[in-house]
PDB file of C-alpha atoms and ligand atoms in Angstrom:
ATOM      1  CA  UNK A   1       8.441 -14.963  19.918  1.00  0.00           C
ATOM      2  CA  UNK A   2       7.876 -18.501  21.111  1.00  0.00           C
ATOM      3  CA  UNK A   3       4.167 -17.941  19.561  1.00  0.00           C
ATOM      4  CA  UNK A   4       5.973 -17.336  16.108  1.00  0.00           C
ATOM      5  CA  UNK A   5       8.178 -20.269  16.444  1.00  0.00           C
ATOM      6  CA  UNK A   6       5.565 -22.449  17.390  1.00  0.00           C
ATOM      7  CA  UNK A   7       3.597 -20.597  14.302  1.00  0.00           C
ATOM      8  CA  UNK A   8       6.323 -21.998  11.935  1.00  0.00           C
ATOM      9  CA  UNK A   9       6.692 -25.475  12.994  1.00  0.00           C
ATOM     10  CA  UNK A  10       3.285 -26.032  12.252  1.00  0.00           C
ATOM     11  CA  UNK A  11       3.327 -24.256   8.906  1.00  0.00           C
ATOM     12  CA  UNK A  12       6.537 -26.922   7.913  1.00  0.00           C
ATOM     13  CA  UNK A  13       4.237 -29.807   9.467  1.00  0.00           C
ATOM     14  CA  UNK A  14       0.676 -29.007   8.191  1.00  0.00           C
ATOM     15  CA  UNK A  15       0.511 -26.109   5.550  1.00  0.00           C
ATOM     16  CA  UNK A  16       4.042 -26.948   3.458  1.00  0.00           C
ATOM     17  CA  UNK A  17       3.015 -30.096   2.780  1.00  0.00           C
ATOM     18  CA  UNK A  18      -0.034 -29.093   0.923  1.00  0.00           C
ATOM     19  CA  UNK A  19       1.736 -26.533  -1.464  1.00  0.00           C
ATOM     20  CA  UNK A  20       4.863 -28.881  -2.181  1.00  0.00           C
ATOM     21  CA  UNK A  21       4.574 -28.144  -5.794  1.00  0.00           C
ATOM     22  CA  UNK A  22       3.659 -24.790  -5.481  1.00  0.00           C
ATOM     23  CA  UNK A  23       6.349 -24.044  -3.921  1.00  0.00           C
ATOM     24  CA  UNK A  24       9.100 -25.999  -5.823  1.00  0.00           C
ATOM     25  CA  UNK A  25       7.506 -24.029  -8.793  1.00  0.00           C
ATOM     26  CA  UNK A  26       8.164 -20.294  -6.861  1.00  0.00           C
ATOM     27  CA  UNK A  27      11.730 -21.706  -6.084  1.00  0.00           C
ATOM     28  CA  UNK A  28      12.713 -21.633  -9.712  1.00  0.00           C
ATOM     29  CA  UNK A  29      11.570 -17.759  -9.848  1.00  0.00           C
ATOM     30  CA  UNK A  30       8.271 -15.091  -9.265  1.00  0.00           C
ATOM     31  CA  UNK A  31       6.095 -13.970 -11.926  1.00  0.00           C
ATOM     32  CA  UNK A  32       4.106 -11.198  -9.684  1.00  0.00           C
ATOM     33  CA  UNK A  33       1.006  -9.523 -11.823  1.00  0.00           C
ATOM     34  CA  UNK A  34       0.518  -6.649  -9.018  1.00  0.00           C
ATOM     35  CA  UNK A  35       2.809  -4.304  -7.018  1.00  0.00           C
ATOM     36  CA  UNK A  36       0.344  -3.972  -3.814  1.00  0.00           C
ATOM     37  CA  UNK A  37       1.749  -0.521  -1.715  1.00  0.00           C
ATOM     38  CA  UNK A  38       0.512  -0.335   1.591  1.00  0.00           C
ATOM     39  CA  UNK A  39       0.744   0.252   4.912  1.00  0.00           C
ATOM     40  CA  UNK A  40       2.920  -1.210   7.694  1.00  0.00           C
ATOM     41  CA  UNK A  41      -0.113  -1.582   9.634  1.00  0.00           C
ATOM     42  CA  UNK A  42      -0.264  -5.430  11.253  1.00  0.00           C
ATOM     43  CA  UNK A  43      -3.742  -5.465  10.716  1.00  0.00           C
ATOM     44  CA  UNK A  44      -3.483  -5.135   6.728  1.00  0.00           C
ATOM     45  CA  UNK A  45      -2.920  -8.836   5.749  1.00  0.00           C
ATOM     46  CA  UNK A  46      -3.077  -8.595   1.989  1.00  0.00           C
ATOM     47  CA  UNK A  47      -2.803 -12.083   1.061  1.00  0.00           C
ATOM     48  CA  UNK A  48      -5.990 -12.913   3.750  1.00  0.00           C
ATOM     49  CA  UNK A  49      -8.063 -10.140   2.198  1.00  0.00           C
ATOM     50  CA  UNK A  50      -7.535 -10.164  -1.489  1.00  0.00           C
ATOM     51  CA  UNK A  51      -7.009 -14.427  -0.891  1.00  0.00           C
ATOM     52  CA  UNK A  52      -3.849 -14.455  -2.910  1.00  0.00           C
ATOM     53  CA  UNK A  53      -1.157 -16.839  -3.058  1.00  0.00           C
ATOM     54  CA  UNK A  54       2.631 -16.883  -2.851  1.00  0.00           C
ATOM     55  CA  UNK A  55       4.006 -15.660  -5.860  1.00  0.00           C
ATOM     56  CA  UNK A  56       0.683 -13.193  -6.729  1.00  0.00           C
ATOM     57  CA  UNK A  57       1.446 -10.081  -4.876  1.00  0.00           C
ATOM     58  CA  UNK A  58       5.025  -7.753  -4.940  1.00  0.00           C
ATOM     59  CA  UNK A  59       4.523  -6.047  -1.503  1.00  0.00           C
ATOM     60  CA  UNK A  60       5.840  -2.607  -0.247  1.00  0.00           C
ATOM     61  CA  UNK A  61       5.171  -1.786   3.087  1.00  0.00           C
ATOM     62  CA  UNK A  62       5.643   1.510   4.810  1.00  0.00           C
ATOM     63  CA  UNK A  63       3.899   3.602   7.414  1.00  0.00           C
ATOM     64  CA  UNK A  64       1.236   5.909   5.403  1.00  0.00           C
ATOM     65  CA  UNK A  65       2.043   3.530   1.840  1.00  0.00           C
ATOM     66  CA  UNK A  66       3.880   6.626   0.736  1.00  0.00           C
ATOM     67  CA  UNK A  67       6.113   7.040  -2.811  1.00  0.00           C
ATOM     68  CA  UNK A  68       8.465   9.513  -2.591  1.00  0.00           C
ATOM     69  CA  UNK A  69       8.525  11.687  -5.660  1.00  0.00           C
ATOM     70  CA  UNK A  70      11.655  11.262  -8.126  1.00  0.00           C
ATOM     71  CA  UNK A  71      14.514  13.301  -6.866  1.00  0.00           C
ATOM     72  CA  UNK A  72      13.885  13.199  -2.910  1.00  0.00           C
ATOM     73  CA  UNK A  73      15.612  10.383  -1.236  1.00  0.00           C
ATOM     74  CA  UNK A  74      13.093   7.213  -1.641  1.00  0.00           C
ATOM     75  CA  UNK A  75      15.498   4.640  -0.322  1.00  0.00           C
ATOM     76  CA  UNK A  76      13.806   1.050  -0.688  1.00  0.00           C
ATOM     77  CA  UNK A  77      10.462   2.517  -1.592  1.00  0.00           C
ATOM     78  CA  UNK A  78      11.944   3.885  -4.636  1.00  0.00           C
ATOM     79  CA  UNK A  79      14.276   0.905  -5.535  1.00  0.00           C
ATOM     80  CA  UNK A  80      11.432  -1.762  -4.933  1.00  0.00           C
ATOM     81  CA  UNK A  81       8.817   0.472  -7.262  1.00  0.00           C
ATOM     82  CA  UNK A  82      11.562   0.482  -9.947  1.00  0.00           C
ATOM     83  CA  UNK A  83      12.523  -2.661  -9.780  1.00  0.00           C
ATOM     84  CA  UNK A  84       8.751  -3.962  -9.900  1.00  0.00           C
ATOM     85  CA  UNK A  85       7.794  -2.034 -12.864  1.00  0.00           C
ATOM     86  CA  UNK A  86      11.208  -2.550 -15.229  1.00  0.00           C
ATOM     87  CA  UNK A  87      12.415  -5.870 -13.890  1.00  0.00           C
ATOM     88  CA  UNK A  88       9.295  -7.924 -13.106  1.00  0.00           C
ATOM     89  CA  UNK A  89       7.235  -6.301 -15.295  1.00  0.00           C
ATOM     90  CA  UNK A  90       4.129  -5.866 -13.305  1.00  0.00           C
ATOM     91  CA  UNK A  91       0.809  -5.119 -14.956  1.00  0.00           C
ATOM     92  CA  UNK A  92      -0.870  -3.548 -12.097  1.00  0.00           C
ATOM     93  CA  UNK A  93       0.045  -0.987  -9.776  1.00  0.00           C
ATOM     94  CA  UNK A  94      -2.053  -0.725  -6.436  1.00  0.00           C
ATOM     95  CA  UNK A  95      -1.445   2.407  -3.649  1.00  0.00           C
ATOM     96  CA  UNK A  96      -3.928   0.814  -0.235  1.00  0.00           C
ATOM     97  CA  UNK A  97      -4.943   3.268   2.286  1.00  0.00           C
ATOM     98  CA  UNK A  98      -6.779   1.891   5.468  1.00  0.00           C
ATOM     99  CA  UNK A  99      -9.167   3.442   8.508  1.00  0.00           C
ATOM    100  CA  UNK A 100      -6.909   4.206  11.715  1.00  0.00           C
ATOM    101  CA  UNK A 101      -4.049   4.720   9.708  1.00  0.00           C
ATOM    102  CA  UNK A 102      -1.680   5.981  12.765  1.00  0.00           C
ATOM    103  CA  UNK A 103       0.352   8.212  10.001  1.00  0.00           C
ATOM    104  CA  UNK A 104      -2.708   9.920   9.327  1.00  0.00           C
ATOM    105  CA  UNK A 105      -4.107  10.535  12.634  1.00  0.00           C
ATOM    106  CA  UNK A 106      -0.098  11.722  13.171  1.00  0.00           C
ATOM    107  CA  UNK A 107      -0.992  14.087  10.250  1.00  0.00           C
ATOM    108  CA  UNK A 108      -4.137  15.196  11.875  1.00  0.00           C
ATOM    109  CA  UNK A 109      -2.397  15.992  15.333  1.00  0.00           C
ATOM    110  CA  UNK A 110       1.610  16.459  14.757  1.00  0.00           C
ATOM    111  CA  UNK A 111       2.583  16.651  18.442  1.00  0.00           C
ATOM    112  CA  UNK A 112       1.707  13.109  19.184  1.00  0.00           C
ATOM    113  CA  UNK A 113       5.129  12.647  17.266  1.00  0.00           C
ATOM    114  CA  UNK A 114       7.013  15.045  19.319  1.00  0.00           C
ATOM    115  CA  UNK A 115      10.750  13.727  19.492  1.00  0.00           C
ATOM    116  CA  UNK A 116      10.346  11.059  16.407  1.00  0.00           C
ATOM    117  CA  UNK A 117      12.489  12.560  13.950  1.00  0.00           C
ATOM    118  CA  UNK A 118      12.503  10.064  11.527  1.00  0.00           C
ATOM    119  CA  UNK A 119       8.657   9.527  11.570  1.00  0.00           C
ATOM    120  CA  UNK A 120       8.582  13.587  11.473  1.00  0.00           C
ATOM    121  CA  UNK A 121      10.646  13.267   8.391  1.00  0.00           C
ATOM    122  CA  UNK A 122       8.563  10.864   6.784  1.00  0.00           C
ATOM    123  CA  UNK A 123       5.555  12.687   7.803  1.00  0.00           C
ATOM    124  CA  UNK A 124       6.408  15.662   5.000  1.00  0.00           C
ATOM    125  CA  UNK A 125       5.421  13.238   2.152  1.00  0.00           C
ATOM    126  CA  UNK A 126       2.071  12.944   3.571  1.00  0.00           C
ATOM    127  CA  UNK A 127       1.384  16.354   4.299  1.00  0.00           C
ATOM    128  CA  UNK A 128       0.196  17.332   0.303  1.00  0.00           C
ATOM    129  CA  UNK A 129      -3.132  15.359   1.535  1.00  0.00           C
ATOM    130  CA  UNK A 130      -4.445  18.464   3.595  1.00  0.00           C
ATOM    131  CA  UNK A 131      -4.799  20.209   0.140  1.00  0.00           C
ATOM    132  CA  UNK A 132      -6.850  17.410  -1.789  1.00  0.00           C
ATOM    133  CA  UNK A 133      -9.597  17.577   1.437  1.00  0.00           C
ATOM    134  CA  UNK A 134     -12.148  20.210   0.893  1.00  0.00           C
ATOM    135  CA  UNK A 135     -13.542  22.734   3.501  1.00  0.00           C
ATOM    136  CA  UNK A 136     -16.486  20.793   4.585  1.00  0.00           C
ATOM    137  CA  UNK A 137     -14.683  17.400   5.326  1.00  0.00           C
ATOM    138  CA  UNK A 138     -11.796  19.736   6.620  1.00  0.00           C
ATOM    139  CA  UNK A 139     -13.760  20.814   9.586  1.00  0.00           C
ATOM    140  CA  UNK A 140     -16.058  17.492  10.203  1.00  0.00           C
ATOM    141  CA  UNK A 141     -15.396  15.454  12.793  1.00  0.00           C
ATOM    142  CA  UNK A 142     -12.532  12.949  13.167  1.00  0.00           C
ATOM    143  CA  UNK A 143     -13.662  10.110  11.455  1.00  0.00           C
ATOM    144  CA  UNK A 144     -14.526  11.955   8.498  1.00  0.00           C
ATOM    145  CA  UNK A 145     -11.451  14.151   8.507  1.00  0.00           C
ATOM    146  CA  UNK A 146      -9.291  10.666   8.677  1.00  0.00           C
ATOM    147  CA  UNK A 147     -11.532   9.165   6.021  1.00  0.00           C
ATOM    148  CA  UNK A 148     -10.829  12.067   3.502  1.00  0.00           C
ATOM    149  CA  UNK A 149      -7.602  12.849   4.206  1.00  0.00           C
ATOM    150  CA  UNK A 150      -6.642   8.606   3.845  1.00  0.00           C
ATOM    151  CA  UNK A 151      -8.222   8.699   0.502  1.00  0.00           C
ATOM    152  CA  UNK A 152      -6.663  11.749  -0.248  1.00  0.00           C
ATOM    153  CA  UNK A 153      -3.248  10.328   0.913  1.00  0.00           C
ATOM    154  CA  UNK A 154      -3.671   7.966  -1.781  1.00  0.00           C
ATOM    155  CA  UNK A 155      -4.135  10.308  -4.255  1.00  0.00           C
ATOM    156  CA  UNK A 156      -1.307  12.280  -3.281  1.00  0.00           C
ATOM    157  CA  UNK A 157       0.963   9.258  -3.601  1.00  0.00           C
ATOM    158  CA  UNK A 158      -0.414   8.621  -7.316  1.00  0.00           C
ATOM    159  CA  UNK A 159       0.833  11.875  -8.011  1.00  0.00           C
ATOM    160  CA  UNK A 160       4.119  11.155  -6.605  1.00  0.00           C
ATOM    161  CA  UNK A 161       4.613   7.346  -8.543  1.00  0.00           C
ATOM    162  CA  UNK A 162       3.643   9.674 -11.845  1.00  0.00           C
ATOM    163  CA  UNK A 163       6.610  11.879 -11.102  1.00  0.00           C
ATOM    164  CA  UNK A 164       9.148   8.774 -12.033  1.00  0.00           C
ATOM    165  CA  UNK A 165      10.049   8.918 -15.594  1.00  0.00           C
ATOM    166  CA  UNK A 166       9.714   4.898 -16.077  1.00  0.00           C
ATOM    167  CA  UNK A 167       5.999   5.316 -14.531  1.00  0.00           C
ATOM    168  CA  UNK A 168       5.002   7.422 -16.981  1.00  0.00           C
ATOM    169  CA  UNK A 169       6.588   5.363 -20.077  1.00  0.00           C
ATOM    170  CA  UNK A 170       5.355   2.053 -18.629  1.00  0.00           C
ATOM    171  CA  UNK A 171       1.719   4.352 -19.011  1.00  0.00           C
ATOM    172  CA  UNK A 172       2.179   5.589 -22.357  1.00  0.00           C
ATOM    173  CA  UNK A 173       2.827   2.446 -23.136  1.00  0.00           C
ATOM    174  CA  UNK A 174       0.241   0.773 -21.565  1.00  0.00           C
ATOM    175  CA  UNK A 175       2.055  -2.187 -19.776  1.00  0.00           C
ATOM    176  CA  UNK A 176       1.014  -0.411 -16.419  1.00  0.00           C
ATOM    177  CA  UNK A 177      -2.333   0.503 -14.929  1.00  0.00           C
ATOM    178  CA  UNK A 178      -2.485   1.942 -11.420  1.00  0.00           C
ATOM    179  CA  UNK A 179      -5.099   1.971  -8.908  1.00  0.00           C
ATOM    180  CA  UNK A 180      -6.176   3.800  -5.370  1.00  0.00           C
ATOM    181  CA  UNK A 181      -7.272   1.792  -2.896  1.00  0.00           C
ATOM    182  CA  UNK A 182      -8.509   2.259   0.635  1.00  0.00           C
ATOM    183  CA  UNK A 183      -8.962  -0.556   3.145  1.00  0.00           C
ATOM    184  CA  UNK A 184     -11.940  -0.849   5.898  1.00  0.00           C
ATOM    185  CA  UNK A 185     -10.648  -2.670   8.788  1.00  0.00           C
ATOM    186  CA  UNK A 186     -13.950  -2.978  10.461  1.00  0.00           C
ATOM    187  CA  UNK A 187     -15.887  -3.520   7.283  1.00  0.00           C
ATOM    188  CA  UNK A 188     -13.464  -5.781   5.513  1.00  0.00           C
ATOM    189  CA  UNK A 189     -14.561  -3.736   2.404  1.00  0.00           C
ATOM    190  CA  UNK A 190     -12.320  -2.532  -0.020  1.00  0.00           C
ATOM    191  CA  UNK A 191     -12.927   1.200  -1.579  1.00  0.00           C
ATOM    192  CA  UNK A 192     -11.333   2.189  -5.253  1.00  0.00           C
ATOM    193  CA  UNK A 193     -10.911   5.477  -6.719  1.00  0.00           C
ATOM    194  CA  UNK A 194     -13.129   5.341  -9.640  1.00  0.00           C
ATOM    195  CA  UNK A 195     -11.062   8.550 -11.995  1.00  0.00           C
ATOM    196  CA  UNK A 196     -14.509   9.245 -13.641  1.00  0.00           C
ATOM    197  CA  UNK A 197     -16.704   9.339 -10.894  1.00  0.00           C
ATOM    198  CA  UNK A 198     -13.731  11.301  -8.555  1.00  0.00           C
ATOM    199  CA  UNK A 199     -14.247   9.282  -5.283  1.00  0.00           C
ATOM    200  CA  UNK A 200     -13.997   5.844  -3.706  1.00  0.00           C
ATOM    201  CA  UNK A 201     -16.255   3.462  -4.851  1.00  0.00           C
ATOM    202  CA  UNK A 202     -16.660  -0.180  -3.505  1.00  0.00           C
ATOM    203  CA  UNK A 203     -14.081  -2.652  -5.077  1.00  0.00           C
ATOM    204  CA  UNK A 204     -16.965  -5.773  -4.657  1.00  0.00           C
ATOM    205  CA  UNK A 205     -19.857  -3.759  -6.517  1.00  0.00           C
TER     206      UNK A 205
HETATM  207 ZN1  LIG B 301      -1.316   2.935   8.371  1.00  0.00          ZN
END
């Protein structure tokens, strides 16, 4: 705590000084271009590796960046999509995976949540990945099990976001594009799902 604390002086002593106006500007209001889904995961930092500013990014956080599908109880995941899309109007639409993802390795081995109902719970949104991971992948070894099934998580969350009636207007209408992404830790590297191609391709080129 006293880290944090410490962590915050210096931000009003050294860093708030710099942004004055910037920040006098977000007072009055945010005009967010991207909804960025993703993990709770401390080591995702999204403004650190997509260097974004205050203001750029509308952030969801939740363990395995799920979206429940319309009709099952989403709670804030559901109200901060909706809100995003109709009220703020946000162009883009991103769902980021990462590597060591702890819901997936929870998916991979379900015991290791034995007695954590609510996780257990939560776990049943993810759980549509297994069928998106083929037979070869299926029975590879861990990395490349976690690998597939994180990028098919992803996928499977897509699929979810396009069961909300608003999603799919803001897409016929074209004020909405959506995008899978998947997060290296060790790397840095960003992966996208490239629709045409069907897999993850590198976000940098
Ligand atoms: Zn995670």
């Amino acid at each position: 705590m006293k880290r944090l604390i410490e962590g915050h002086k210096r931000f009003l002593a050294e860093a708030f000084p710099l942004k004055r106006g910037q920040f006098h500007l977000l007072a009055e209001g945010q005009q967010p271009e991207t909804l960025f889904i993703t993990c709770a995961d401390s080591r995702i930092v999204p403004d650190l590796i997509l260097q974004t500013q205050p203001g750029d990014l509308f952030l969801c956080r939740n363990a395995g960046n799920v979206i429940p599908r319309a009709g099952e109880p989403g709670g804030g995941v559901s109200a901060t999509i909706e809100y995003a899309v109709e009220v703020l109007k946000v162009r883009h639409l991103i769902v980021c995976g990462h590597s060591d993802c702890g819901v997936i390795r929870a998916l991979m081995d379900p015991e290791r949540l034995t007695g954590l109902s609510s996780v257990q719970d939560w776990l049943r949104h993810v759980e549509p990945a297994w069928a998106y991971v083929g037979e070869v992948e299926r029975n590879a070894g861990e990395l490349t099990r976690h690998t597939a099934l994180t990028h098919a998580n992803v996928l499977v969350q897509l699929d979810n976001l396009r069961t909300h009636a608003y999603i799919r207007r803001a897409l016929a209408e074209s004020r909405l594009q959506v995008h899978g992404w998947y997060y290296d830790i060790l790397s840095g590297g960003i992966e996208q799902f490239d629709e045409g191609a069907g897999k993850f391709v590198s976000l940098a080129g």
